[in-house]
Amino acid sequence: MAKLFTKYNRSNMAVMVVLFLLSGICYYFLISYVLVHELDEALQDYQTRIHRYVDLQGKLPPVTGMDETRVSYVPAATSSKAQSISTIFISERAEKRSHNYRQLSYIQKVGRANYRVTIAKPIEGVKLLTRTVVGITIAMLLIVILTTILFNQLILRRLWQPFYDSLSAMKTFKLGRKQIPNFHPTDIDEFTYMNQLLEDTIANAETDYQVLKEFTENASHEMQTPLAIIRAKLDLVIQDEGLSEKQTQALGSIYSGIKRLNKLNQSLLLLAKIENNQFEQTIQVNLLESTQEKLDQFQEFWMNNQITCHADLHPATMKGNPELIDILLNNLISNAARHNKAGGAIGIKLDANELYIENTGPLTELDAARLFRRFYKEQQHSQHNGLGLSIVKQICDQLLISIEYTFSGDWHRFTLKWD
């Protein structure tokens, strides 16, 4: 994964480098061609001057060594007017090295005699000039490219700032708080459209969420009275001595189902209360005392199921609603007990800013991605309603506690951390 700026700069840099290399190579050969062409014209101009001198003086001009031009006259038997221009290597004895020359060769008629005239000019100066011009040009292009990249980076960062502002605003949004994120105004049409679309989507999601939450809360409230009546009537019917064994079993199944339905109803009501922030009172809670109290409450259950508990408790406090903290501890410890095995074990450790509760259990790891979702069950036909850990996660979010699930061997651990 990479940021948009990084990917853009990489692509931009790759294109720039390719264009830079191609343009540099083309520019080098183009400059070389132009300068060599100028050198050829200089040789032809020198040839013209020799022609004029012969026409006026009737003889070849004297050879001087005052400049870099090399001129030689050699008698020739032919009077052909063909001429040639080529690049040759001439060895310098004094410097003990060879130099490249551009040479023009042709036949010059002087009176009745013919001479092969060769005019040569060094290319070294042309090469040096070519390299200098190309080097300066490439340096300027490199400066322009680097300046463009830096400028684009600054401009793009500024242009994309509204996008990152919107992302930061979205981080603070959570369904149920009835608070639409405040998106900063921008003069870029695309980002304005994006912000408007986000606001409309959030508003619709918030409305749907509130409708669903109110329905769940109202349905749970409306179910309480009928459930209480049904349980009371079942209690009376079960106490009737005239029931057959088959009827007693049927009524027992009905009573068990009503009990599960009542527990589900209570869990949904609790979730609705947490989401509605009905647990507003916050105090400094002594976690050491609260945890020890819970351990005392579960002691009998563990003994009946042959479960051993190892607790390492140290003084710790947490600021929050005492009722929510009690529910949190109760759900985690009861979850460790219910999902344990006969003869299993539970481990609890409390430090100043951390609490972990672990238990032996199934040899397979739970689905961490779905673990805290409502109605999630590892086994679909489980007798549990799948809301226990969802309530735990909701309380942790409410109290700003981080919760993490880990698995090692046959140990399942839930770790809570807070400031």
PDB file of N, CA and C in Angstrom, residues 39-57 59-61 69 71 73 83 85 104 106-108 117 119 121:
ATOM      1  N   LEU A  39      30.969  22.678 -39.210  1.00  0.00           N
ATOM      2  CA  LEU A  39      32.381  22.419 -39.519  1.00  0.00           C
ATOM      3  C   LEU A  39      32.564  22.095 -41.001  1.00  0.00           C
ATOM      4  N   ASP A  40      31.623  21.310 -41.571  1.00  0.00           N
ATOM      5  CA  ASP A  40      31.697  20.996 -43.004  1.00  0.00           C
ATOM      6  C   ASP A  40      31.552  22.258 -43.849  1.00  0.00           C
ATOM      7  N   GLU A  41      30.685  23.157 -43.438  1.00  0.00           N
ATOM      8  CA  GLU A  41      30.521  24.409 -44.180  1.00  0.00           C
ATOM      9  C   GLU A  41      31.794  25.254 -44.098  1.00  0.00           C
ATOM     10  N   ALA A  42      32.462  25.193 -42.914  1.00  0.00           N
ATOM     11  CA  ALA A  42      33.718  25.934 -42.787  1.00  0.00           C
ATOM     12  C   ALA A  42      34.776  25.366 -43.733  1.00  0.00           C
ATOM     13  N   LEU A  43      34.831  24.032 -43.878  1.00  0.00           N
ATOM     14  CA  LEU A  43      35.776  23.403 -44.817  1.00  0.00           C
ATOM     15  C   LEU A  43      35.463  23.815 -46.251  1.00  0.00           C
ATOM     16  N   GLN A  44      34.188  23.830 -46.609  1.00  0.00           N
ATOM     17  CA  GLN A  44      33.813  24.239 -47.970  1.00  0.00           C
ATOM     18  C   GLN A  44      34.118  25.719 -48.211  1.00  0.00           C
ATOM     19  N   ASP A  45      33.983  26.527 -47.177  1.00  0.00           N
ATOM     20  CA  ASP A  45      34.328  27.942 -47.308  1.00  0.00           C
ATOM     21  C   ASP A  45      35.831  28.098 -47.544  1.00  0.00           C
ATOM     22  N   TYR A  46      36.634  27.261 -46.834  1.00  0.00           N
ATOM     23  CA  TYR A  46      38.083  27.278 -47.037  1.00  0.00           C
ATOM     24  C   TYR A  46      38.407  26.850 -48.466  1.00  0.00           C
ATOM     25  N   GLN A  47      37.666  25.862 -48.982  1.00  0.00           N
ATOM     26  CA  GLN A  47      37.863  25.403 -50.367  1.00  0.00           C
ATOM     27  C   GLN A  47      37.590  26.547 -51.344  1.00  0.00           C
ATOM     28  N   THR A  48      36.529  27.288 -51.117  1.00  0.00           N
ATOM     29  CA  THR A  48      36.170  28.406 -51.993  1.00  0.00           C
ATOM     30  C   THR A  48      37.278  29.461 -52.004  1.00  0.00           C
ATOM     31  N   ARG A  49      37.844  29.732 -50.843  1.00  0.00           N
ATOM     32  CA  ARG A  49      38.923  30.717 -50.758  1.00  0.00           C
ATOM     33  C   ARG A  49      40.156  30.259 -51.550  1.00  0.00           C
ATOM     34  N   ILE A  50      40.431  28.922 -51.515  1.00  0.00           N
ATOM     35  CA  ILE A  50      41.568  28.407 -52.297  1.00  0.00           C
ATOM     36  C   ILE A  50      41.305  28.584 -53.787  1.00  0.00           C
ATOM     37  N   HIS A  51      40.046  28.280 -54.213  1.00  0.00           N
ATOM     38  CA  HIS A  51      39.681  28.475 -55.631  1.00  0.00           C
ATOM     39  C   HIS A  51      39.922  29.922 -56.054  1.00  0.00           C
ATOM     40  N   ARG A  52      39.495  30.868 -55.273  1.00  0.00           N
ATOM     41  CA  ARG A  52      39.650  32.285 -55.619  1.00  0.00           C
ATOM     42  C   ARG A  52      41.132  32.670 -55.689  1.00  0.00           C
ATOM     43  N   TYR A  53      41.893  32.153 -54.745  1.00  0.00           N
ATOM     44  CA  TYR A  53      43.335  32.476 -54.737  1.00  0.00           C
ATOM     45  C   TYR A  53      44.001  31.946 -55.997  1.00  0.00           C
ATOM     46  N   VAL A  54      43.661  30.693 -56.403  1.00  0.00           N
ATOM     47  CA  VAL A  54      44.249  30.104 -57.618  1.00  0.00           C
ATOM     48  C   VAL A  54      43.823  30.896 -58.832  1.00  0.00           C
ATOM     49  N   ASP A  55      42.570  31.314 -58.919  1.00  0.00           N
ATOM     50  CA  ASP A  55      42.083  32.084 -60.060  1.00  0.00           C
ATOM     51  C   ASP A  55      42.801  33.430 -60.164  1.00  0.00           C
ATOM     52  N   LEU A  56      43.098  34.037 -59.023  1.00  0.00           N
ATOM     53  CA  LEU A  56      43.731  35.352 -59.038  1.00  0.00           C
ATOM     54  C   LEU A  56      45.237  35.272 -59.159  1.00  0.00           C
ATOM     55  N   GLN A  57      45.881  34.314 -58.485  1.00  0.00           N
ATOM     56  CA  GLN A  57      47.338  34.256 -58.430  1.00  0.00           C
ATOM     57  C   GLN A  57      47.919  33.197 -59.369  1.00  0.00           C
ATOM     58  N   LYS A  59      48.416  30.152 -58.681  1.00  0.00           N
ATOM     59  CA  LYS A  59      49.153  29.172 -57.891  1.00  0.00           C
ATOM     60  C   LYS A  59      48.394  28.886 -56.594  1.00  0.00           C
ATOM     61  N   LEU A  60      48.826  27.831 -55.924  1.00  0.00           N
ATOM     62  CA  LEU A  60      48.177  27.468 -54.663  1.00  0.00           C
ATOM     63  C   LEU A  60      48.634  28.391 -53.541  1.00  0.00           C
ATOM     64  N   PRO A  61      47.728  28.716 -52.602  1.00  0.00           N
ATOM     65  CA  PRO A  61      48.130  29.598 -51.492  1.00  0.00           C
ATOM     66  C   PRO A  61      49.117  28.879 -50.584  1.00  0.00           C
ATOM     67  N   THR A  69      43.679  24.555 -38.689  1.00  0.00           N
ATOM     68  CA  THR A  69      43.350  23.963 -39.980  1.00  0.00           C
ATOM     69  C   THR A  69      44.600  23.356 -40.607  1.00  0.00           C
ATOM     70  N   VAL A  71      46.250  21.900 -44.021  1.00  0.00           N
ATOM     71  CA  VAL A  71      46.103  21.934 -45.476  1.00  0.00           C
ATOM     72  C   VAL A  71      47.334  21.275 -46.105  1.00  0.00           C
ATOM     73  N   TYR A  73      48.943  19.764 -50.115  1.00  0.00           N
ATOM     74  CA  TYR A  73      48.806  19.666 -51.557  1.00  0.00           C
ATOM     75  C   TYR A  73      49.658  18.483 -52.030  1.00  0.00           C
ATOM     76  N   GLN A  83      34.795  15.114 -54.918  1.00  0.00           N
ATOM     77  CA  GLN A  83      35.334  15.478 -53.611  1.00  0.00           C
ATOM     78  C   GLN A  83      34.625  14.655 -52.526  1.00  0.00           C
ATOM     79  N   ILE A  85      34.061  14.226 -48.023  1.00  0.00           N
ATOM     80  CA  ILE A  85      34.218  14.731 -46.656  1.00  0.00           C
ATOM     81  C   ILE A  85      34.093  13.530 -45.725  1.00  0.00           C
ATOM     82  N   LEU A 104      38.172  17.434 -45.742  1.00  0.00           N
ATOM     83  CA  LEU A 104      37.620  17.624 -47.085  1.00  0.00           C
ATOM     84  C   LEU A 104      38.740  17.357 -48.090  1.00  0.00           C
ATOM     85  N   TYR A 106      39.694  17.070 -52.355  1.00  0.00           N
ATOM     86  CA  TYR A 106      39.214  17.322 -53.722  1.00  0.00           C
ATOM     87  C   TYR A 106      40.420  17.581 -54.641  1.00  0.00           C
ATOM     88  N   ILE A 107      40.193  17.623 -55.979  1.00  0.00           N
ATOM     89  CA  ILE A 107      41.250  17.865 -56.968  1.00  0.00           C
ATOM     90  C   ILE A 107      41.198  19.334 -57.386  1.00  0.00           C
ATOM     91  N   GLN A 108      42.340  20.014 -57.271  1.00  0.00           N
ATOM     92  CA  GLN A 108      42.449  21.431 -57.659  1.00  0.00           C
ATOM     93  C   GLN A 108      43.397  21.534 -58.872  1.00  0.00           C
ATOM     94  N   VAL A 117      44.000  18.370 -52.944  1.00  0.00           N
ATOM     95  CA  VAL A 117      44.016  19.278 -51.787  1.00  0.00           C
ATOM     96  C   VAL A 117      43.204  18.623 -50.650  1.00  0.00           C
ATOM     97  N   ILE A 119      41.869  19.417 -46.733  1.00  0.00           N
ATOM     98  CA  ILE A 119      41.688  20.428 -45.678  1.00  0.00           C
ATOM     99  C   ILE A 119      41.056  19.716 -44.484  1.00  0.00           C
ATOM    100  N   LYS A 121      39.999  19.949 -40.241  1.00  0.00           N
ATOM    101  CA  LYS A 121      39.805  20.732 -39.021  1.00  0.00           C
ATOM    102  C   LYS A 121      39.504  19.767 -37.858  1.00  0.00           C
TER     103      LYS A 121
END
